[in-house]
Amino acid sequence: MTSLDKPTTEDTSADDARAVTEAALFEAFGGVRGMVETVLPGLLFVSIYTVNKDLHMSAIAALAVALAMVVVRLARKDTVKHAFSGVFGVGFGVVFAMMTGNAKDFYLPGMLYTLGLALAYIVTAMSGVPLIGLMLGPVFRENLSWRTRNPGRKKAYTKASWAWGLILLGKSAILFPLYWWADTTQLGWVLVALKIPPFLLAVYLTWVFLAKAPPPIDVFAEMEAEERAEEERKAAAAQGEGGAAPAGRHRRES
């Protein structure tokens, strides 16, 4: 291999940054398992309702599978935030549908959440505090340092928040008309079909923006370094005081 064929330090650093970004996004958004936990309850609901038009059976089955996924996570001692969010979403949907007697209302809480999240992404991007940065800052161990110390990452987070907001807004623009005009099974199957592709597109764009951004500032490492430096200063001061005392006694004795 010639020197031209060997990867440079910059290339290696870029590859490392991309790998860290991929791992952080995978952790933050739940990965494949998180997507399955998001899709499965709604898929089960619309499948059963399509067959027998029984609201109660469909709702109970969806809630049962959501609870089962939480139990499995707890048994495996895995992160449960994605499974719990699924349980809450399904639970609200079941309550809405049971209260109104309209099976389409099972989907309404999730649709309202999607619309609210889209607006939150857009508003925070416009205000200079992009929501995706607030979410991913702790994952990258940078907290809010990107706001004042890393303008390149702030710009990337802003672009990513705009992407998430517009994608979710487009999804809402498809679903809400269907809520009024389509029947329950049509709405349910369209909603299931739109669960994963918009999500993957938003995650991919986030990865593209962050992979091109400057690396995060590890504020935790900085704090640890400051603590070590302070301990070293205290140790040096203590040694200095210990060495000065005998010299003082020698002068007094002479």
Tab-separated table of N, CA and C in Angstrom, residues 107-197:
chain	number	residue	atom	x	y	z
A	107	TYR	N	-56.808	5.975	16.723
A	107	TYR	CA	-55.630	6.572	16.098
A	107	TYR	C	-55.483	8.057	16.398
A	108	LEU	N	-56.529	8.677	16.906
A	108	LEU	CA	-56.515	10.138	17.040
A	108	LEU	C	-55.431	10.659	17.987
A	109	PRO	N	-55.223	10.079	19.195
A	109	PRO	CA	-54.155	10.610	20.066
A	109	PRO	C	-52.784	10.582	19.394
A	110	GLY	N	-52.478	9.496	18.698
A	110	GLY	CA	-51.193	9.420	18.015
A	110	GLY	C	-51.060	10.438	16.912
A	111	MET	N	-52.140	10.692	16.203
A	111	MET	CA	-52.115	11.694	15.138
A	111	MET	C	-51.920	13.092	15.703
A	112	LEU	N	-52.600	13.387	16.805
A	112	LEU	CA	-52.429	14.692	17.453
A	112	LEU	C	-51.014	14.853	17.992
A	113	TYR	N	-50.464	13.769	18.534
A	113	TYR	CA	-49.081	13.812	19.023
A	113	TYR	C	-48.113	14.092	17.877
A	114	THR	N	-48.325	13.437	16.743
A	114	THR	CA	-47.465	13.652	15.576
A	114	THR	C	-47.524	15.099	15.115
A	115	LEU	N	-48.725	15.654	15.059
A	115	LEU	CA	-48.878	17.047	14.644
A	115	LEU	C	-48.219	17.993	15.642
A	116	GLY	N	-48.432	17.750	16.928
A	116	GLY	CA	-47.801	18.594	17.947
A	116	GLY	C	-46.289	18.512	17.903
A	117	LEU	N	-45.760	17.295	17.663
A	117	LEU	CA	-44.307	17.126	17.583
A	117	LEU	C	-43.747	17.848	16.360
A	118	ALA	N	-44.469	17.800	15.239
A	118	ALA	CA	-44.038	18.512	14.039
A	118	ALA	C	-43.932	20.010	14.305
A	119	LEU	N	-44.953	20.565	14.962
A	119	LEU	CA	-44.933	21.997	15.277
A	119	LEU	C	-43.813	22.324	16.261
A	120	ALA	N	-43.559	21.418	17.214
A	120	ALA	CA	-42.483	21.651	18.185
A	120	ALA	C	-41.126	21.698	17.499
A	121	TYR	N	-40.887	20.783	16.560
A	121	TYR	CA	-39.623	20.793	15.809
A	121	TYR	C	-39.465	22.112	15.046
A	122	ILE	N	-40.518	22.545	14.387
A	122	ILE	CA	-40.426	23.752	13.561
A	122	ILE	C	-40.260	24.999	14.427
A	123	VAL	N	-41.050	25.119	15.485
A	123	VAL	CA	-40.976	26.305	16.357
A	123	VAL	C	-39.613	26.408	17.029
A	124	THR	N	-39.098	25.279	17.543
A	124	THR	CA	-37.793	25.327	18.213
A	124	THR	C	-36.668	25.612	17.226
A	125	ALA	N	-36.800	25.122	15.984
A	125	ALA	CA	-35.785	25.439	14.969
A	125	ALA	C	-35.801	26.926	14.650
A	126	MET	N	-36.989	27.516	14.559
A	126	MET	CA	-37.102	28.940	14.275
A	126	MET	C	-36.589	29.794	15.435
A	127	SER	N	-36.727	29.295	16.659
A	127	SER	CA	-36.327	30.072	17.842
A	127	SER	C	-34.854	29.919	18.194
A	128	GLY	N	-34.124	29.085	17.461
A	128	GLY	CA	-32.692	28.926	17.715
A	128	GLY	C	-32.346	27.892	18.763
A	129	VAL	N	-33.337	27.130	19.225
A	129	VAL	CA	-33.081	26.056	20.189
A	129	VAL	C	-33.694	24.776	19.624
A	130	PRO	N	-33.115	24.220	18.570
A	130	PRO	CA	-33.737	23.089	17.873
A	130	PRO	C	-33.947	21.889	18.789
A	131	LEU	N	-35.133	21.326	18.682
A	131	LEU	CA	-35.521	20.223	19.566
A	131	LEU	C	-34.619	19.020	19.405
A	132	ILE	N	-34.173	18.734	18.197
A	132	ILE	CA	-33.334	17.558	17.995
A	132	ILE	C	-32.004	17.718	18.728
A	133	GLY	N	-31.531	18.965	18.885
A	133	GLY	CA	-30.320	19.197	19.659
A	133	GLY	C	-30.540	18.958	21.144
A	134	LEU	N	-31.706	19.347	21.646
A	134	LEU	CA	-32.031	19.094	23.046
A	134	LEU	C	-32.125	17.593	23.323
A	135	MET	N	-32.594	16.842	22.331
A	135	MET	CA	-32.739	15.404	22.500
A	135	MET	C	-31.403	14.671	22.400
A	136	LEU	N	-30.574	15.065	21.434
A	136	LEU	CA	-29.348	14.325	21.162
A	136	LEU	C	-28.132	14.860	21.912
A	137	GLY	N	-28.200	16.093	22.435
A	137	GLY	CA	-27.067	16.651	23.160
A	137	GLY	C	-26.566	15.747	24.279
A	138	PRO	N	-27.452	15.269	25.174
A	138	PRO	CA	-26.982	14.360	26.232
A	138	PRO	C	-26.452	13.042	25.686
A	139	VAL	N	-27.003	12.562	24.572
A	139	VAL	CA	-26.539	11.303	23.994
A	139	VAL	C	-25.099	11.435	23.517
A	140	PHE	N	-24.763	12.587	22.941
A	140	PHE	CA	-23.405	12.846	22.463
A	140	PHE	C	-22.493	13.408	23.559
A	141	ARG	N	-22.995	13.495	24.794
A	141	ARG	CA	-22.218	13.997	25.938
A	141	ARG	C	-21.812	15.465	25.755
A	142	GLU	N	-22.576	16.195	24.951
A	142	GLU	CA	-22.255	17.605	24.744
A	142	GLU	C	-23.262	18.526	25.414
A	143	ASN	N	-24.368	17.960	25.918
A	143	ASN	CA	-25.429	18.749	26.544
A	143	ASN	C	-25.827	19.918	25.642
A	144	LEU	N	-25.735	21.148	26.161
A	144	LEU	CA	-26.121	22.321	25.376
A	144	LEU	C	-24.915	23.122	24.889
A	145	SER	N	-23.732	22.516	24.897
A	145	SER	CA	-22.537	23.252	24.465
A	145	SER	C	-22.628	23.688	23.007
A	146	TRP	N	-23.429	22.964	22.211
A	146	TRP	CA	-23.559	23.311	20.789
A	146	TRP	C	-24.221	24.671	20.592
A	147	ARG	N	-24.950	25.161	21.580
A	147	ARG	CA	-25.672	26.426	21.410
A	147	ARG	C	-24.724	27.615	21.316
A	148	THR	N	-23.667	27.619	22.135
A	148	THR	CA	-22.784	28.780	22.200
A	148	THR	C	-21.357	28.489	21.757
A	149	ARG	N	-20.933	27.230	21.798
A	149	ARG	CA	-19.536	26.916	21.557
A	149	ARG	C	-19.288	26.158	20.257
A	150	ASN	N	-20.346	25.686	19.609
A	150	ASN	CA	-20.159	24.853	18.436
A	150	ASN	C	-21.217	25.210	17.383
A	151	PRO	N	-21.049	26.354	16.719
A	151	PRO	CA	-22.078	26.822	15.782
A	151	PRO	C	-22.347	25.863	14.624
A	152	GLY	N	-21.335	25.093	14.225
A	152	GLY	CA	-21.546	24.134	13.144
A	152	GLY	C	-22.551	23.058	13.527
A	153	ARG	N	-22.478	22.589	14.763
A	153	ARG	CA	-23.431	21.571	15.214
A	153	ARG	C	-24.808	22.187	15.441
A	154	LYS	N	-24.841	23.419	15.909
A	154	LYS	CA	-26.140	24.084	16.068
A	154	LYS	C	-26.845	24.188	14.721
A	155	LYS	N	-26.093	24.533	13.688
A	155	LYS	CA	-26.666	24.621	12.345
A	155	LYS	C	-27.184	23.259	11.891
A	156	ALA	N	-26.415	22.195	12.179
A	156	ALA	CA	-26.843	20.845	11.790
A	156	ALA	C	-28.110	20.440	12.536
A	157	TYR	N	-28.148	20.735	13.839
A	157	TYR	CA	-29.343	20.411	14.616
A	157	TYR	C	-30.559	21.196	14.117
A	158	THR	N	-30.338	22.431	13.710
A	158	THR	CA	-31.443	23.232	13.180
A	158	THR	C	-31.976	22.625	11.888
A	159	LYS	N	-31.073	22.243	10.987
A	159	LYS	CA	-31.505	21.600	9.736
A	159	LYS	C	-32.266	20.305	10.023
A	160	ALA	N	-31.742	19.512	10.964
A	160	ALA	CA	-32.392	18.249	11.287
A	160	ALA	C	-33.780	18.479	11.880
A	161	SER	N	-33.917	19.491	12.729
A	161	SER	CA	-35.229	19.782	13.313
A	161	SER	C	-36.219	20.227	12.240
A	162	TRP	N	-35.750	21.041	11.289
A	162	TRP	CA	-36.614	21.418	10.172
A	162	TRP	C	-37.042	20.171	9.383
A	163	ALA	N	-36.117	19.255	9.172
A	163	ALA	CA	-36.436	18.037	8.425
A	163	ALA	C	-37.494	17.217	9.152
A	164	TRP	N	-37.296	16.995	10.446
A	164	TRP	CA	-38.273	16.247	11.225
A	164	TRP	C	-39.628	16.955	11.206
A	165	GLY	N	-39.629	18.258	11.410
A	165	GLY	CA	-40.881	19.001	11.461
A	165	GLY	C	-41.659	18.924	10.156
A	166	LEU	N	-40.968	19.137	9.043
A	166	LEU	CA	-41.650	19.135	7.750
A	166	LEU	C	-42.115	17.732	7.359
A	167	ILE	N	-41.310	16.719	7.664
A	167	ILE	CA	-41.709	15.345	7.356
A	167	ILE	C	-42.948	14.950	8.158
A	168	LEU	N	-42.948	15.242	9.452
A	168	LEU	CA	-44.107	14.904	10.278
A	168	LEU	C	-45.324	15.748	9.909
A	169	LEU	N	-45.084	16.983	9.485
A	169	LEU	CA	-46.192	17.825	9.048
A	169	LEU	C	-46.814	17.259	7.767
A	170	GLY	N	-45.973	16.781	6.860
A	170	GLY	CA	-46.483	16.142	5.656
A	170	GLY	C	-47.269	14.878	5.972
A	171	LYS	N	-46.788	14.107	6.936
A	171	LYS	CA	-47.511	12.905	7.364
A	171	LYS	C	-48.880	13.278	7.929
A	172	SER	N	-48.941	14.326	8.736
A	172	SER	CA	-50.213	14.777	9.301
A	172	SER	C	-51.162	15.254	8.206
A	173	ALA	N	-50.602	15.895	7.190
A	173	ALA	CA	-51.434	16.396	6.086
A	173	ALA	C	-52.094	15.253	5.319
A	174	ILE	N	-51.498	14.060	5.370
A	174	ILE	CA	-52.110	12.893	4.734
A	174	ILE	C	-53.144	12.247	5.650
A	175	LEU	N	-52.832	12.138	6.943
A	175	LEU	CA	-53.660	11.356	7.855
A	175	LEU	C	-54.947	12.060	8.272
A	176	PHE	N	-54.889	13.361	8.538
A	176	PHE	CA	-56.086	14.025	9.056
A	176	PHE	C	-57.242	14.049	8.048
A	177	PRO	N	-57.003	14.310	6.768
A	177	PRO	CA	-58.122	14.170	5.820
A	177	PRO	C	-58.696	12.754	5.790
A	178	LEU	N	-57.814	11.748	5.906
A	178	LEU	CA	-58.301	10.371	5.925
A	178	LEU	C	-59.134	10.097	7.167
A	179	TYR	N	-58.778	10.743	8.279
A	179	TYR	CA	-59.555	10.562	9.503
A	179	TYR	C	-61.011	10.973	9.283
A	180	TRP	N	-61.230	12.004	8.482
A	180	TRP	CA	-62.591	12.483	8.232
A	180	TRP	C	-63.276	11.742	7.099
A	181	TRP	N	-62.529	11.326	6.086
A	181	TRP	CA	-63.164	10.815	4.867
A	181	TRP	C	-63.110	9.292	4.752
A	182	ALA	N	-62.056	8.656	5.278
A	182	ALA	CA	-61.888	7.210	5.092
A	182	ALA	C	-62.537	6.439	6.238
A	183	ASP	N	-62.694	5.138	6.028
A	183	ASP	CA	-63.202	4.319	7.131
A	183	ASP	C	-62.027	3.870	8.003
A	184	THR	N	-62.350	3.131	9.069
A	184	THR	CA	-61.331	2.769	10.063
A	184	THR	C	-60.229	1.908	9.463
A	185	THR	N	-60.600	0.927	8.668
A	185	THR	CA	-59.573	0.033	8.117
A	185	THR	C	-58.669	0.758	7.122
A	186	GLN	N	-59.244	1.623	6.299
A	186	GLN	CA	-58.414	2.387	5.354
A	186	GLN	C	-57.429	3.291	6.095
A	187	LEU	N	-57.944	4.016	7.089
A	187	LEU	CA	-57.066	4.885	7.879
A	187	LEU	C	-55.992	4.073	8.581
A	188	GLY	N	-56.394	2.931	9.153
A	188	GLY	CA	-55.441	2.113	9.903
A	188	GLY	C	-54.316	1.591	9.052
A	189	TRP	N	-54.627	1.098	7.858
A	189	TRP	CA	-53.576	0.541	7.004
A	189	TRP	C	-52.660	1.632	6.458
A	190	VAL	N	-53.222	2.788	6.130
A	190	VAL	CA	-52.376	3.893	5.682
A	190	VAL	C	-51.456	4.340	6.814
A	191	LEU	N	-51.996	4.406	8.024
A	191	LEU	CA	-51.182	4.830	9.158
A	191	LEU	C	-50.045	3.843	9.412
A	192	VAL	N	-50.346	2.542	9.338
A	192	VAL	CA	-49.296	1.536	9.508
A	192	VAL	C	-48.231	1.684	8.426
A	193	ALA	N	-48.674	1.928	7.198
A	193	ALA	CA	-47.727	2.078	6.086
A	193	ALA	C	-46.848	3.308	6.251
A	194	LEU	N	-47.360	4.337	6.935
A	194	LEU	CA	-46.603	5.575	7.113
A	194	LEU	C	-45.826	5.628	8.426
A	195	LYS	N	-45.800	4.542	9.156
A	195	LYS	CA	-45.069	4.531	10.423
A	195	LYS	C	-43.559	4.604	10.215
A	196	ILE	N	-43.028	3.739	9.362
A	196	ILE	CA	-41.580	3.567	9.263
A	196	ILE	C	-40.916	4.453	8.210
A	197	PRO	N	-41.424	4.539	6.959
A	197	PRO	CA	-40.684	5.307	5.945
A	197	PRO	C	-40.402	6.763	6.313
